[in-house]
Coordinates of C-alpha atoms in Angstrom, one line a residue:
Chain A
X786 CA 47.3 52.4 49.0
X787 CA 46.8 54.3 45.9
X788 CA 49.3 52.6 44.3
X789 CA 48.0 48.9 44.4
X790 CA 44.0 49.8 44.7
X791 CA 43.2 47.9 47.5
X792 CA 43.3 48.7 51.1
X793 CA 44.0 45.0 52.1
X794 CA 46.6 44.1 49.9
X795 CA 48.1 47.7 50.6
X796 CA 48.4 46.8 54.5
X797 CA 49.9 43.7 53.5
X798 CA 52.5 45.4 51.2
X799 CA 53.6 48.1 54.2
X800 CA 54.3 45.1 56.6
X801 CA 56.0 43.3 54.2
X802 CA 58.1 46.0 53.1
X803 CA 58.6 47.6 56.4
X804 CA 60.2 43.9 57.4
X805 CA 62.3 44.3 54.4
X806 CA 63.8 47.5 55.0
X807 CA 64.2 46.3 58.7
X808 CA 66.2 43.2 57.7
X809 CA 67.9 44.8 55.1
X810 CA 69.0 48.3 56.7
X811 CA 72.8 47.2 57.0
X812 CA 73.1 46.7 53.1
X813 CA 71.8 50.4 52.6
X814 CA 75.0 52.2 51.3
X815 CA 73.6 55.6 51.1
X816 CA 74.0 55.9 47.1
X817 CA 70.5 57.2 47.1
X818 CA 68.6 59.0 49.8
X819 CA 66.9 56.5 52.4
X820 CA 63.4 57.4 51.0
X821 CA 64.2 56.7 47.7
X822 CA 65.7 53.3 49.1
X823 CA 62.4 52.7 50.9
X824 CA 60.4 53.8 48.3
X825 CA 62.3 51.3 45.7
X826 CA 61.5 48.1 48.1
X827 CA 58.0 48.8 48.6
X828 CA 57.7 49.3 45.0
X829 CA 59.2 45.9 44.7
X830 CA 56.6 44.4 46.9
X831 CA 53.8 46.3 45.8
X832 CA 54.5 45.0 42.0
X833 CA 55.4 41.1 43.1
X834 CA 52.3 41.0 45.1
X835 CA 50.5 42.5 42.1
X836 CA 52.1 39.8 39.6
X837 CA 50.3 37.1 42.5
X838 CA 46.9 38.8 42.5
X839 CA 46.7 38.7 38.9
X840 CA 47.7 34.9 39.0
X841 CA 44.9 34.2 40.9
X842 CA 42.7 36.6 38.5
X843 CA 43.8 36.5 34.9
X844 CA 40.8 38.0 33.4
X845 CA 40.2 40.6 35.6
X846 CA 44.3 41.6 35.4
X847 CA 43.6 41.4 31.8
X848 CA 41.1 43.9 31.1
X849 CA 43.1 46.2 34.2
X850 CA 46.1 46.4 32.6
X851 CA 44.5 48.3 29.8
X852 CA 48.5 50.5 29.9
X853 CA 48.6 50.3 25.8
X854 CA 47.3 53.5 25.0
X855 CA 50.2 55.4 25.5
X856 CA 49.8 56.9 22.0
X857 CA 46.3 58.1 22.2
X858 CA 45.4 61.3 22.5
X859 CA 44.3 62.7 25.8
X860 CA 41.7 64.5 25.3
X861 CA 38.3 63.6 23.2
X862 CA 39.0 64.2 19.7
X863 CA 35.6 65.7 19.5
X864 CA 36.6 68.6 21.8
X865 CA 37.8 70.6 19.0
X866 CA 36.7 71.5 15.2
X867 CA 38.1 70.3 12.2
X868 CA 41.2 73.0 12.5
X869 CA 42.2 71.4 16.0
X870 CA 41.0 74.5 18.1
X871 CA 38.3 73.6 21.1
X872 CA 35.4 73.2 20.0
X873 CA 34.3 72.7 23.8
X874 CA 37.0 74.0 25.4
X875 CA 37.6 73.6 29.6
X876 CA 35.2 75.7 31.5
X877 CA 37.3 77.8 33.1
X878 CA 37.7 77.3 37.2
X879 CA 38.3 81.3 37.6
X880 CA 34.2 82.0 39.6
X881 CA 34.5 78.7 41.7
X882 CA 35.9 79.8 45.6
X883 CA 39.7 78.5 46.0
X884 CA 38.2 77.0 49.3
X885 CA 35.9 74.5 46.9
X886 CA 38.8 74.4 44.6
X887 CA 41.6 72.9 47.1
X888 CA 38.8 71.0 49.7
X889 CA 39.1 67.6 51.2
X890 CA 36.0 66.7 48.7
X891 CA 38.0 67.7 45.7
X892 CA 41.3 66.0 47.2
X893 CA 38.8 63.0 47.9
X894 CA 38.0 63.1 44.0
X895 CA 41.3 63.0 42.6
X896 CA 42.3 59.9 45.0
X897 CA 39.5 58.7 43.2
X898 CA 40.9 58.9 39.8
X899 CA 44.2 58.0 40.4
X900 CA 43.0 54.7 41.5
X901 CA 41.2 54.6 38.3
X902 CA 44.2 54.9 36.5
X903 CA 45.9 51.6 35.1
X904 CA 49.1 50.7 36.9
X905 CA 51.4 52.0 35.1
X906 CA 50.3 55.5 34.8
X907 CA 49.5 55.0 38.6
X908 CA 52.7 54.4 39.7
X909 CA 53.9 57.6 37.7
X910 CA 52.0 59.8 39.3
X911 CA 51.9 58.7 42.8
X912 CA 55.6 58.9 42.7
X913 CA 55.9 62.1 41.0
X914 CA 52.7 64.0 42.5
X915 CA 51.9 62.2 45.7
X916 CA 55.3 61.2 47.1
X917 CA 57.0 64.1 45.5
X918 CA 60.0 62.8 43.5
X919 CA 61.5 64.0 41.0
X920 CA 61.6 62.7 37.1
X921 CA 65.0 61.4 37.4
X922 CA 64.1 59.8 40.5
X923 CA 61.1 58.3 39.0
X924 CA 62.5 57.0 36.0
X925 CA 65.0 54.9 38.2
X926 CA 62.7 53.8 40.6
X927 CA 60.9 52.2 38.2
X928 CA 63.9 51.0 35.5
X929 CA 62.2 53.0 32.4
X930 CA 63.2 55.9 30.4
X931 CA 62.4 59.9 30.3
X932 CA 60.5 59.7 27.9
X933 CA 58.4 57.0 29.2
X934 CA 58.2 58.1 32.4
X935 CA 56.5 62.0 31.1
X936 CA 54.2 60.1 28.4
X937 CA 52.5 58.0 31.7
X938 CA 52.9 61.3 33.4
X939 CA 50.8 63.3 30.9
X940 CA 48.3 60.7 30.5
X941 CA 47.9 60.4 34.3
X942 CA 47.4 63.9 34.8
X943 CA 45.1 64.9 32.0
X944 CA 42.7 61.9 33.5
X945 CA 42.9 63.6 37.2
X946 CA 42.1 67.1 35.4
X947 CA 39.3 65.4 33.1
X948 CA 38.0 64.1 36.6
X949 CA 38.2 67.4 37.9
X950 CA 36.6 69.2 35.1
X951 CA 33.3 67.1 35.6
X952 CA 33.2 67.4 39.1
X953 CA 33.5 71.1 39.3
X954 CA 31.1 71.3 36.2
Chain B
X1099 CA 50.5 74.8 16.6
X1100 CA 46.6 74.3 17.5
X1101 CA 44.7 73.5 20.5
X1102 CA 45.0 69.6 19.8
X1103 CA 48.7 69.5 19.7
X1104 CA 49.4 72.1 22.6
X1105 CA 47.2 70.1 24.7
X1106 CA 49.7 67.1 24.5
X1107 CA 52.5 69.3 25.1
X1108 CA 51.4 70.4 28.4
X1109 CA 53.4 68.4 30.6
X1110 CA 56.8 68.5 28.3
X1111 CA 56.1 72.5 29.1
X1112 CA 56.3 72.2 32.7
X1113 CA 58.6 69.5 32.8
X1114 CA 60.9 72.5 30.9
X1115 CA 62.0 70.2 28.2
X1116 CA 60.7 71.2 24.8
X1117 CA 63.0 72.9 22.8
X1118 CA 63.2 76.5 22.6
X1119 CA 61.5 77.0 19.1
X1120 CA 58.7 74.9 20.5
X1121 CA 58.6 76.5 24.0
X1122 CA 58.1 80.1 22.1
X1123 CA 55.4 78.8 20.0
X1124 CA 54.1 76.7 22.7
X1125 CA 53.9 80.1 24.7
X1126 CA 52.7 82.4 21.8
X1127 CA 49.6 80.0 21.2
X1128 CA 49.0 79.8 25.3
X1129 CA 49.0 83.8 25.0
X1130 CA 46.4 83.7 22.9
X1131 CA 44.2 81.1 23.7
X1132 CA 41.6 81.4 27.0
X1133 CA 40.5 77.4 26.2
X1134 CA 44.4 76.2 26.6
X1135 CA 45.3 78.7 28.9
X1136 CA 43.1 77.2 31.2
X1137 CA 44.0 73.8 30.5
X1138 CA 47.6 74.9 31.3
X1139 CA 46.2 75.9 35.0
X1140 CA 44.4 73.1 35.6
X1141 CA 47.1 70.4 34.7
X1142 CA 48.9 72.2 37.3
X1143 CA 45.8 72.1 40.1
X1144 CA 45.4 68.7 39.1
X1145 CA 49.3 68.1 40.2
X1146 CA 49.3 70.3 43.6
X1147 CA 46.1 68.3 44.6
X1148 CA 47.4 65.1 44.0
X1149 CA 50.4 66.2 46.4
X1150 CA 47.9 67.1 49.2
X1151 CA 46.9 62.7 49.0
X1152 CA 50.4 62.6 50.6
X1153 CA 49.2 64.5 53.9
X1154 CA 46.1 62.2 54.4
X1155 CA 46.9 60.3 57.7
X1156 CA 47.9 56.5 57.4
X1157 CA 44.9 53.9 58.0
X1158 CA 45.1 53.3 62.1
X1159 CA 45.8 49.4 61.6
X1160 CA 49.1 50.8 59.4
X1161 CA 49.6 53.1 62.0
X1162 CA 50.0 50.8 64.7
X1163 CA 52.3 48.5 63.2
X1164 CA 54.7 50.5 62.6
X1165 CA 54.6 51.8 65.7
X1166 CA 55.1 48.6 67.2
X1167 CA 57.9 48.0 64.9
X1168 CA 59.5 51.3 66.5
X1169 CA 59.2 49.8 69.7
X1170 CA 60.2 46.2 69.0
X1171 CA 63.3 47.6 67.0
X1172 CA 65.7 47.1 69.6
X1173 CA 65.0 43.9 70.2
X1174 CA 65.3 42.7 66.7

């Protein structure tokens, strides 16, 4: 769900792949564990359907697929003084309760931002964080390198924290 | 090393991959520093909360396909 942004198309993409992996279950040779197998067709689905929707909706694919930032920094240049030290650093999180902290609101909030995300730091993350690979894994599944794979990482992360900064402001 | 560049080292630090020379002064500025030792924390949170998204139950329409899959199996 959170990795194509749309609870509709998601439904679509777990049938579809589900079928897949039905009809397809003798050709699994067990080179890779059966999740990451599962996990590679529905990724396969989820990013052909994705190539249809934005078909059907070039502009709107256009400005989504905003992924070429990769070498901007993460945080708001004007965070920090003219020697690079914050300026306005991160409120610390040490006085809010761990029960606000690690709540189904704040969970709610960072499903929020991940779907905020453009694709391709989405799919990073939701791998990595949500489903719980690891980077090897990762890079793999999605045919691009280590280095790659930790720059959408990092960005991914730092926009779920940023998220999580103002909402526990 | 300054806040601005530890920043974007934060996840090459818990990944474990930056070099030992970078890792010590990665850590001695961390040591130092409230503003990016909080930052540190928080990347983290932000990671361990994301991991909690994978025990929100399935939408029941999801649910009960695949469960009807699971029973149709054998006669596929």
């Amino acid at each position: 769900m959170t990795y194509v942004g749309d609870r509709g198309v998601a439904e679509d993409v777990v049938q579809e792949s589900w079928l897949t992996c039905v009809r397809s279950l003798d050709r699994f040779e067990g080179r890779s564990s059966l999740k990451t197998w599962i996990f590679g067709i529905v990724i396969n689905v989820a990013r052909s359907r994705r190539r249809k929707e934005s078909r059907i909706l070039p502009f709107a694919s256009f400005w989504r697929r905003a992924d070429s930032d990769e070498g901007r920094p993460t945080v708001d240049r004007s965070r920090f003084g003219s020697d690079g030290m914050w300026q306005s650093g991160p409120p610390s999180w040490d006085s809010i309760p761990e029960s606000k902290i690690l709540g189904d609101e704040t969970v709610q909030q960072v499903k929020a931002a991940i779907e905020a995300l453009p694709p391709k730091q989405r799919e990073v993350i939701v791998l990595r964080d949500v489903a719980g690979f690891d980077a090897g894994e990762v890079s793999s599944l999605l045919g691009i390198s280590a280095a790659n794979e930790r720059v959408r990482l990092h960005r991914a992360r730092a926009a779920v924290r940023q998220a999580l900064e103002e909402y526990l402001r | 090393m300054n806040c601005r560049q530890v920043v974007e080292l934060m996840t090459d630090y818990i990944e474990g991959i930056l070099s030992t020379d970078e890792r010590a002064r990665f850590e001695e500025h961390i040591a130092g520093c409230d503003g990016c030792r909080a930052y540190l924390a928080q990347m983290q949170t932000a990671r361990n909360l994301a991991h909690r998204l994978a025990d929100e139950p399935l939408p029941e329409s999801i649910e009960r396909e695949l469960l009807d899959a699971f029973r149709n199996w054998r006669r596929l």
